[in-house]
Short mmCIF file of C-alpha atoms in Angstrom, two decimals:
data_model
loop_
_atom_site.label_atom_id
_atom_site.label_comp_id
_atom_site.label_asym_id
_atom_site.label_seq_id
_atom_site.Cartn_x
_atom_site.Cartn_y
_atom_site.Cartn_z
CA MET A 1 15.91 -6.86 -7.07
CA LYS A 2 18.42 -9.77 -8.00
CA LEU A 3 17.32 -11.51 -10.64
CA ASN A 4 17.20 -15.73 -10.63
CA MET A 5 18.16 -17.39 -12.81
CA LYS A 6 15.25 -18.23 -14.41
CA THR A 7 14.66 -14.87 -15.16
CA LYS A 8 18.37 -14.37 -16.22
CA PHE A 9 17.54 -16.50 -18.74
CA TYR A 10 14.46 -14.58 -20.16
CA LEU A 11 16.56 -11.53 -20.20
CA GLY A 12 18.65 -13.49 -22.50
CA VAL A 13 16.15 -14.78 -24.29
CA LEU A 14 14.19 -11.45 -24.88
CA VAL A 15 17.52 -9.88 -26.24
CA ILE A 16 18.31 -12.82 -28.63
CA THR A 17 14.20 -12.00 -29.86
CA ALA A 18 15.31 -8.72 -30.06
CA LEU A 19 18.31 -7.94 -31.86
CA SER A 20 17.14 -11.06 -34.01
CA LEU A 21 13.87 -9.00 -35.33
CA TYR A 22 16.06 -5.59 -35.64
CA VAL A 23 18.71 -7.46 -37.63
CA TYR A 24 15.63 -8.49 -39.77
CA ILE A 25 13.93 -5.42 -39.97
CA PHE A 26 17.55 -3.31 -40.27
CA ALA A 27 17.43 -5.64 -43.53
CA GLU A 28 13.72 -5.01 -45.21
CA PHE A 29 12.90 -1.63 -44.46
CA SER A 30 14.20 1.81 -44.74
CA ILE A 31 13.94 5.37 -42.30
CA GLY A 32 12.76 7.06 -44.74
CA ASN A 33 14.20 10.75 -43.83
CA ILE A 34 16.77 11.50 -40.78
CA GLY A 35 14.46 14.61 -40.37
CA MET A 36 11.17 12.57 -39.51
CA PHE A 37 13.32 10.50 -37.58
CA LEU A 38 14.55 12.99 -35.71
CA PHE A 39 10.72 14.22 -34.90
CA TRP A 40 9.10 10.75 -33.78
CA ALA A 41 12.52 9.80 -31.68
CA ALA A 42 11.95 13.18 -30.23
CA LEU A 43 9.14 13.26 -30.03
CA ALA A 44 9.20 9.16 -28.46
CA VAL A 45 12.01 10.16 -25.82
CA VAL A 46 9.58 12.49 -24.29
CA VAL A 47 6.14 10.97 -23.90
CA GLU A 48 8.62 7.60 -22.70
CA SER A 49 9.43 9.96 -20.17
CA LEU A 50 6.48 11.19 -18.47
CA LEU A 51 6.71 7.51 -16.98
CA ILE A 52 4.09 6.91 -14.11
CA PRO A 53 4.75 4.11 -11.56
CA MET A 54 2.65 1.29 -10.95
CA PRO A 55 1.61 0.65 -7.31
CA ASN A 56 4.17 -1.71 -6.77
CA ASN A 57 6.61 0.57 -8.15
CA THR A 58 7.58 -2.65 -10.17
CA ILE A 59 6.47 -1.45 -13.05
CA GLY A 60 5.09 1.72 -14.18
CA VAL A 61 2.63 3.10 -17.51
CA SER A 62 3.52 5.80 -20.06
CA VAL A 63 1.60 6.95 -23.11
CA GLY A 64 4.18 5.76 -25.35
CA TYR A 65 1.89 3.47 -26.95
CA ALA A 66 0.73 6.10 -29.25
CA ILE A 67 3.74 7.50 -30.78
CA ASN A 68 4.82 3.56 -31.77
CA ILE A 69 1.63 3.12 -33.17
CA ALA A 70 1.74 6.06 -35.20
CA THR A 71 5.15 5.25 -35.75
CA ILE A 72 4.49 1.61 -37.56
CA ILE A 73 1.41 3.60 -39.87
CA ILE A 74 3.38 6.66 -41.37
CA GLY A 75 6.99 5.05 -41.38
CA GLY A 76 6.78 1.64 -41.37
CA PRO A 77 9.11 -0.83 -39.26
CA LEU A 78 12.87 0.59 -39.12
CA LEU A 79 11.63 3.85 -37.71
CA ALA A 80 8.76 2.34 -35.39
CA THR A 81 10.95 -0.36 -33.69
CA THR A 82 14.89 2.44 -34.12
CA THR A 83 12.35 5.59 -32.14
CA ALA A 84 10.58 2.94 -30.17
CA GLY A 85 13.90 1.71 -28.71
CA LEU A 86 15.53 5.17 -28.29
CA GLY A 87 12.27 6.38 -26.63
CA PHE A 88 13.46 3.76 -23.44
CA LEU A 89 16.73 3.94 -23.90
CA LEU A 90 17.02 7.75 -23.48
CA ARG A 91 13.71 8.54 -20.86
CA VAL A 92 14.50 10.44 -17.81
CA PRO A 93 11.00 10.16 -15.68
CA LYS A 94 11.25 11.71 -12.69
CA ILE A 95 9.96 8.42 -9.57
CA GLU A 96 8.81 10.01 -6.46
CA GLY A 97 11.49 9.12 -3.57
CA ARG A 98 14.00 8.29 -6.44
CA GLY A 99 14.09 11.72 -8.80
CA TYR A 100 15.59 11.40 -12.54
CA VAL A 101 15.98 8.10 -13.78
CA HIS A 102 17.84 7.48 -16.84
CA ILE A 103 20.54 4.43 -18.06
CA PHE A 104 23.28 5.75 -16.08
CA ASN A 105 21.81 5.62 -12.27
CA LEU A 106 19.34 2.09 -13.21
CA PRO A 107 20.04 -1.11 -13.32
CA PRO A 108 21.81 -2.67 -16.05
CA HIS A 109 19.22 -5.46 -16.24
CA LYS A 110 15.71 -3.25 -15.91
CA SER A 111 17.21 -0.82 -19.10
CA VAL A 112 18.55 -3.90 -21.15
CA PHE A 113 14.44 -5.70 -20.50
CA ASN A 114 13.01 -2.07 -20.62
CA VAL A 115 14.85 -1.74 -24.41
CA SER A 116 14.02 -5.33 -25.89
CA GLN A 117 10.56 -5.39 -24.55
CA SER A 118 9.45 -2.72 -26.37
CA ILE A 119 11.55 -3.74 -29.80
CA ILE A 120 9.68 -6.93 -29.87
CA VAL A 121 6.42 -5.19 -29.20
CA THR A 122 6.92 -2.64 -32.19
CA ALA A 123 8.70 -4.54 -34.26
CA LEU A 124 6.28 -8.27 -33.74
CA MET A 125 3.48 -4.96 -34.46
CA SER A 126 4.93 -3.76 -37.26
CA LEU A 127 5.65 -6.77 -38.94
CA ILE A 128 1.86 -8.04 -38.88
CA TYR A 129 0.96 -4.63 -39.92
CA VAL A 130 2.59 -4.50 -43.20
CA ASN A 131 1.78 -8.60 -43.73
CA ILE A 132 -1.58 -8.22 -43.60
CA GLY A 133 -2.33 -5.28 -45.77
CA GLY A 134 -1.65 -2.33 -44.15
CA ARG A 135 -0.01 0.09 -46.09
CA ILE A 136 3.34 1.96 -45.01
CA GLY A 137 2.55 6.10 -44.94
CA GLU A 138 -1.56 4.85 -46.16
CA PHE A 139 -3.74 4.54 -42.71
CA GLY A 140 -5.99 0.79 -42.85
CA LEU A 141 -8.25 0.66 -40.02
CA ALA A 142 -8.45 -3.51 -39.86
CA GLN A 143 -4.57 -3.46 -39.72
CA THR A 144 -4.19 -0.67 -37.80
CA ILE A 145 -7.01 -1.68 -35.15
CA ALA A 146 -5.65 -5.59 -35.44
CA ILE A 147 -1.93 -4.44 -34.05
CA THR A 148 -3.66 -2.41 -31.24
CA LEU A 149 -5.03 -5.19 -29.85
CA VAL A 150 -2.10 -7.46 -30.20
CA GLY A 151 0.29 -5.32 -29.39
CA ALA A 152 -1.20 -4.46 -26.03
CA LEU A 153 -1.20 -8.37 -25.26
CA ILE A 154 2.11 -9.02 -26.19
CA ASN A 155 3.25 -5.99 -24.06
CA THR A 156 1.75 -7.35 -20.98
CA SER A 157 2.84 -10.41 -21.76
CA ILE A 158 6.06 -9.83 -21.74
CA ILE A 159 5.79 -7.75 -18.33
CA SER A 160 3.83 -10.42 -16.54
CA VAL A 161 6.36 -13.34 -17.46
CA TYR A 162 9.58 -11.16 -16.40
CA LEU A 163 7.49 -10.85 -12.79
CA SER A 164 6.35 -14.06 -12.58
CA LEU A 165 9.84 -15.68 -13.18
CA ASN A 166 10.87 -13.14 -10.63
CA SER A 167 8.49 -13.42 -8.07
CA GLU A 168 8.04 -17.55 -8.10
CA LEU A 169 3.73 -15.81 -8.92
CA LYS A 170 1.50 -17.75 -11.39
CA PHE A 171 1.90 -16.00 -15.00
CA ILE A 172 -2.15 -15.19 -15.59
CA GLU A 173 -2.06 -14.25 -11.66
CA THR A 174 0.69 -11.79 -12.23
CA TRP A 175 -0.73 -10.76 -15.62
CA ILE A 176 -4.21 -9.65 -13.73
CA SER A 177 -3.12 -8.67 -10.52
CA ASN A 178 -0.52 -6.23 -12.49
CA ILE A 179 -1.24 -5.02 -15.14
CA ARG A 180 -5.39 -5.63 -15.81
CA GLY A 181 -6.13 -2.43 -14.74
CA THR A 182 -4.11 -1.02 -17.65
CA PHE A 183 -4.92 -2.51 -20.52
CA PRO A 184 -7.92 -0.40 -21.87
CA SER A 185 -6.43 2.08 -21.17
CA SER A 186 -3.68 0.79 -23.26
CA LEU A 187 -6.21 0.27 -26.29
CA ALA A 188 -7.62 4.11 -25.60
CA VAL A 189 -3.79 5.40 -25.46
CA GLY A 190 -3.23 3.27 -29.19
CA SER A 191 -6.64 5.53 -30.50
CA ILE A 192 -5.34 8.19 -29.89
CA GLY A 193 -1.38 6.96 -31.51
CA ILE A 194 -4.66 6.88 -34.88
CA ILE A 195 -5.15 9.54 -34.82
CA ILE A 196 -1.98 11.19 -34.53
CA ALA A 197 -0.53 9.00 -37.83
CA LEU A 198 -3.81 10.51 -39.50
CA ALA A 199 -3.01 14.33 -38.29
CA TYR A 200 0.59 13.80 -39.89
CA ILE A 201 -0.57 11.68 -42.68
CA GLY A 202 -2.75 14.74 -43.46
CA TYR A 203 -1.68 18.20 -42.35
CA GLY A 204 2.12 17.26 -41.52
CA TYR A 205 4.13 17.41 -38.24
CA GLY A 206 2.40 20.60 -36.97
CA ALA A 207 -1.13 18.49 -36.75
CA VAL A 208 1.47 16.36 -34.35
CA ILE A 209 2.28 18.99 -32.18
CA LEU A 210 -1.27 19.62 -31.94
CA PHE A 211 -2.86 15.90 -30.37
CA PHE A 212 -0.35 16.15 -28.15
CA GLY A 213 -2.36 17.62 -26.27
CA PRO A 214 -4.78 14.67 -26.33
CA LEU A 215 -2.05 12.37 -25.57
CA LEU A 216 -0.92 14.05 -22.26
CA LEU A 217 -4.88 13.92 -21.00
CA ALA A 218 -4.56 10.26 -21.94
CA ARG A 219 -1.06 10.04 -19.69
CA TYR A 220 -3.29 12.80 -17.26
CA SER A 221 -6.13 9.41 -16.93
CA PHE A 222 -3.65 7.01 -16.36
CA LYS A 223 -2.73 9.01 -13.47
CA LEU A 224 -5.58 9.23 -11.79
CA TYR A 225 -5.81 5.68 -11.83
CA ILE A 226 -3.08 4.90 -10.63
CA GLU A 227 -3.87 7.78 -7.98
CA MET A 228 -6.92 5.93 -7.15
CA ARG A 229 -5.29 2.56 -6.32
CA ASN A 230 -2.27 4.26 -4.42
CA LEU A 231 -5.51 5.83 -2.14
CA TYR A 232 -7.39 2.44 -1.82
CA LEU A 233 -4.41 0.62 -0.98
CA SER A 234 -3.35 3.13 1.27
CA THR A 235 -6.83 3.60 3.01
CA ILE A 236 -6.81 -0.49 3.21
CA GLN A 237 -3.17 -0.33 5.29
CA ALA A 238 -4.58 2.46 7.34
CA LEU A 239 -8.15 0.72 8.48
CA ASN A 240 -5.26 -2.32 9.29
CA LYS A 241 -3.21 -1.13 11.70
CA THR A 242 -6.55 1.03 13.36
CA VAL A 243 -7.21 -2.60 14.90
CA GLU A 244 -4.15 -3.91 15.58
CA ALA A 245 -3.36 -0.62 17.93
CA LYS A 246 -6.79 -1.04 19.16
CA ASP A 247 -5.90 -4.79 19.40
CA PRO A 248 -2.39 -6.20 19.87
CA TYR A 249 -3.30 -9.90 19.11
CA THR A 250 -4.39 -9.33 15.42
CA SER A 251 -1.31 -7.80 15.05
CA GLY A 252 -0.18 -10.37 12.22
CA HIS A 253 -3.71 -11.95 12.32
CA ALA A 254 -4.21 -10.47 9.50
CA ASN A 255 -1.68 -11.16 6.84
CA ARG A 256 -1.63 -14.72 7.88
CA VAL A 257 -5.22 -15.19 7.69
CA GLU A 258 -5.18 -13.15 4.24
CA LYS A 259 -2.54 -16.41 3.22
CA PHE A 260 -4.88 -19.01 4.88
CA ALA A 261 -8.01 -17.67 2.80
CA VAL A 262 -6.02 -17.20 -0.36
CA ASP A 263 -5.00 -21.19 -0.76
CA LEU A 264 -7.64 -22.87 0.30
CA ALA A 265 -9.60 -19.91 -2.51
CA LYS A 266 -7.85 -20.66 -5.44
CA ALA A 267 -7.36 -24.29 -4.79
CA TYR A 268 -11.84 -24.11 -4.76
CA HIS A 269 -11.24 -22.00 -7.99
CA LEU A 270 -12.74 -18.96 -7.05
CA PRO A 271 -13.28 -16.61 -9.83
CA PHE A 272 -10.22 -13.66 -9.75
CA THR A 273 -12.66 -10.66 -8.53
CA SER A 274 -14.00 -13.52 -5.42
CA ILE A 275 -10.56 -13.48 -4.55
CA GLN A 276 -8.83 -10.29 -4.65
CA ASN A 277 -12.28 -9.27 -2.53
CA LEU A 278 -11.75 -12.93 -0.08
CA LYS A 279 -8.03 -10.89 0.28
CA THR A 280 -8.87 -7.22 1.17
CA ALA A 281 -11.61 -9.28 3.75
CA SER A 282 -9.63 -10.84 5.50
CA ILE A 283 -7.28 -7.39 5.77
CA LEU A 284 -10.30 -5.97 7.55
CA HIS A 285 -12.19 -9.06 8.91
CA ASP A 286 -11.47 -7.35 12.25
CA ILE A 287 -12.38 -3.50 11.53
CA GLY A 288 -15.48 -3.93 13.82
CA LYS A 289 -13.67 -4.24 17.07
CA ILE A 290 -12.70 -0.59 17.10
CA GLY A 291 -16.01 -0.09 18.20
CA ILE A 292 -15.59 -2.84 21.36
CA HIS A 293 -14.13 -2.08 24.55
CA ASP A 294 -10.47 -1.94 24.98
CA GLU A 295 -11.24 -4.05 28.80
CA ILE A 296 -12.88 -6.77 26.70
CA LEU A 297 -10.42 -6.93 23.75
CA ASN A 298 -7.49 -7.20 25.84
CA LYS A 299 -8.97 -9.31 29.27
CA ALA A 300 -6.31 -11.86 30.46
CA SER A 301 -9.43 -14.73 31.30
CA ARG A 302 -11.95 -15.94 30.29
CA LEU A 303 -14.73 -13.47 29.23
CA THR A 304 -18.27 -13.37 30.54
CA LYS A 305 -21.67 -14.13 28.62
CA GLU A 306 -22.01 -10.22 28.19
CA GLU A 307 -18.73 -9.75 27.29
CA TYR A 308 -18.43 -12.21 24.68
CA GLN A 309 -21.86 -10.74 23.25
CA GLU A 310 -20.66 -7.72 23.11
CA ILE A 311 -17.62 -9.01 21.49
CA MET A 312 -19.95 -10.96 19.16
CA ARG A 313 -21.26 -7.10 18.44
CA HIS A 314 -18.01 -6.78 16.03
CA PRO A 315 -18.32 -8.69 12.38
CA ALA A 316 -21.82 -6.48 11.95
CA ILE A 317 -20.17 -3.11 13.52
CA GLY A 318 -17.59 -4.43 10.89
CA ALA A 319 -19.84 -4.55 7.98
CA GLU A 320 -21.64 -0.80 8.92
CA ILE A 321 -17.81 0.69 8.56
CA ILE A 322 -17.15 -1.24 5.75
CA SER A 323 -20.17 -0.08 3.63
CA LYS A 324 -19.09 3.39 4.16
CA VAL A 325 -16.28 3.16 2.06
CA ASP A 326 -17.21 2.33 -1.85
CA PHE A 327 -14.51 0.89 -2.22
CA LEU A 328 -14.93 -1.43 -0.24
CA SER A 329 -18.44 -2.38 -0.37
CA ASP A 330 -17.62 -5.56 -1.78
CA ILE A 331 -16.72 -7.04 1.11
CA THR A 332 -19.36 -6.32 3.35
CA THR A 333 -21.18 -9.68 3.54
CA ILE A 334 -17.75 -11.14 3.61
CA VAL A 335 -17.08 -9.15 6.85
CA LYS A 336 -20.24 -9.06 8.24
CA HIS A 337 -20.93 -13.05 8.29
CA HIS A 338 -17.42 -14.70 9.06
CA HIS A 339 -18.68 -15.42 12.31
CA GLU A 340 -21.72 -17.95 11.27
CA ARG A 341 -21.86 -21.74 11.70
CA TYR A 342 -22.73 -24.47 8.71
CA ASP A 343 -25.50 -25.20 11.38
CA GLY A 344 -26.99 -22.35 11.57
CA LYS A 345 -25.51 -20.88 15.49
CA GLY A 346 -23.39 -18.11 14.59
CA TYR A 347 -23.77 -14.98 14.36
CA PRO A 348 -24.94 -11.86 13.61
CA ASP A 349 -27.62 -13.29 11.49
CA GLY A 350 -28.10 -16.99 11.69
CA LEU A 351 -27.34 -18.02 8.17
CA SER A 352 -26.29 -21.61 7.88
CA GLY A 353 -25.48 -23.64 4.59
CA ASP A 354 -24.96 -22.58 1.27
CA GLU A 355 -26.72 -19.42 2.88
CA ILE A 356 -23.06 -18.32 3.74
CA PRO A 357 -21.52 -16.69 1.30
CA ILE A 358 -18.66 -19.15 0.21
CA GLU A 359 -15.76 -16.60 1.08
CA ALA A 360 -17.04 -16.02 4.53
CA ALA A 361 -17.31 -19.47 4.65
CA ILE A 362 -13.34 -19.37 3.38
CA LEU A 363 -12.49 -17.19 6.35
CA THR A 364 -14.26 -18.51 8.97
CA ILE A 365 -11.43 -21.06 8.15
CA ALA A 366 -8.71 -19.76 8.11
CA ASP A 367 -9.60 -17.30 10.74
CA SER A 368 -10.35 -20.25 13.40
CA TYR A 369 -7.58 -22.15 12.25
CA ASP A 370 -4.70 -18.98 13.33
CA ALA A 371 -6.69 -18.40 15.72
CA MET A 372 -5.72 -22.01 17.10
CA THR A 373 -2.93 -21.95 16.62
CA THR A 374 -2.07 -18.86 18.01
CA ASP A 375 -1.13 -18.06 21.51
CA ARG A 376 -4.01 -15.34 23.59
CA PRO A 377 -3.87 -14.51 26.93
CA TYR A 378 -6.13 -17.07 28.53
CA ARG A 379 -5.15 -20.44 26.59
CA GLN A 380 -1.02 -21.11 24.90
CA ALA A 381 -1.53 -21.65 21.11
CA MET A 382 -2.55 -25.40 19.29
CA THR A 383 -0.25 -27.14 17.83
CA PRO A 384 -1.09 -27.73 14.00
CA GLN A 385 -2.24 -30.85 13.87
CA LYS A 386 -4.35 -30.26 16.75
CA ALA A 387 -5.95 -27.29 15.09
CA ILE A 388 -6.44 -29.36 11.68
CA GLU A 389 -8.44 -32.24 15.14
CA GLU A 390 -10.41 -29.27 15.37
CA LEU A 391 -12.18 -28.49 12.56
CA VAL A 392 -12.18 -32.03 11.20
CA ASN A 393 -14.35 -32.81 14.59
CA ASN A 394 -16.57 -29.29 14.02
CA ALA A 395 -16.83 -30.29 9.86
CA GLY A 396 -20.67 -29.81 9.22
CA THR A 397 -21.52 -27.71 12.03
CA GLN A 398 -19.31 -25.20 12.67
CA PHE A 399 -17.58 -25.14 9.46
CA HIS A 400 -18.10 -26.19 5.79
CA PRO A 401 -17.62 -29.70 5.23
CA ASP A 402 -16.82 -29.29 2.04
CA LEU A 403 -13.79 -26.94 2.14
CA VAL A 404 -12.43 -28.68 5.64
CA LYS A 405 -11.13 -31.21 3.75
CA LEU A 406 -9.83 -29.15 0.63
CA PHE A 407 -8.04 -26.63 4.05
CA VAL A 408 -6.31 -30.34 5.53
CA SER A 409 -5.27 -31.29 1.95
CA ILE A 410 -3.52 -27.69 1.40
CA MET A 411 -1.99 -28.11 5.08
CA ASP A 412 -1.13 -31.78 4.84
CA ASN A 413 1.01 -31.19 1.71
#
C-alpha cells in the first residue's frame, strides 16, 4: 500500500516520538540482568510471531500485550520497552497466502511503524506506571489496571490514525470498524499479563512458562473471533453473488445503494450500529429475488399486474431468508420494509410515516435513486437531476420528506 504525504508525516512523528521516549528511558532506567532480558525478549518474539491477521489484512492482533504488561511490572520501563520493540522487529508470523513474514520481506515503512508504535505504547504505559506509584518488581493493582486500560486506548488510537490517514477515512470510523471488536480482548490479554507477572514475582521463570498456556488460550479466542468475522463477511458476499447470478441488473446495484444509504445515514447522524446494519441490509436488500421466477426478473417489457404482485413478494421472502441467519437477524426489518411508502401505500405491510424503520426509509431513497439512474431493459436511465426531481416530487407520499431534503443536499455537494 503506497503511503500518502499525511501518512508519511505521521510515520515520521511516530519515529521521532519513539526515539525520544527510548533515549529518555535508556538514560533513566536499567534492565537488571542479561538473563532476565534474554528470557523476556525471546518470549516477546515468540508471542508476536503468533500474529492473527484481521479480515481486512491491513492489521493483525497478537497476545504480546500480556508480555508488555508483565515486563513493565517485573522489570520496569527499559526492559519492557526494549523487549516490546524487539518482539515486533524479530517476529516471524505465518500469514495465509504469503508464508512467513519477517523484517527482510516486509515493506520498510511497516516495520518502522510496528516497532515505533510498540515502543511508544509500552514506553508510555511503563512511565505512567512508575509515575502513579507503581514499584518495579512489585505488583500494584490500581496502577496495573490503569496502564492496561490506557495502553489499549493508546495502541488502538495510534493504529487507527495510521489507517485513517492512508485511507482518507474519519478516525472514529476507522477506530470502530477495525479495532473495536478487539478492545475487550486486549483487556483480557492484559489481565493474563498481570497473572504472569505475579507468577514470576512469586515463583520465578518456571511459573511463567506454566502460565504461557492461558496466553495461548487467549490467542485461540482471538483467532476464533477473527474467523467468525471472516465467516460473517464471506456469507454476506456469497448471498450477494447469489442475487447477482439470479438478476444481472443487481450486479453493482447493491454496492451503489450501500454508498448512497451510508452517506445519507451519516448525514442523518444515525448511530454506528445502525449504520453497520444498514450497510449489510443495502448489500442484501434484494436477496428475496432468488424466490422470483427468472422470466419475470429478466423480462424486457413492462410487467403485468400479476407479475408485479409476484415481484412485490421479494422483500418478505428476503426477510424470511435473513431471519434464519443469526448474525443477520438485526437487518430483517430493514430488508422487509425497504419498499414501504411514507403514505402507507407500499408493501408488504403498508406501514406509513414513523412506523417505517428509519433505516428502511433511508434504504428506500438510496434504492430508488439508483434504480432511476440505471438503464433497465424496458427504459433508459434518468439523469441524476431528473431522479432528484422525482424524489422531491414524491417527498411526503412515497419518501420520507426530511430524508429527501437531506439526500438532495448531499447530492448537491
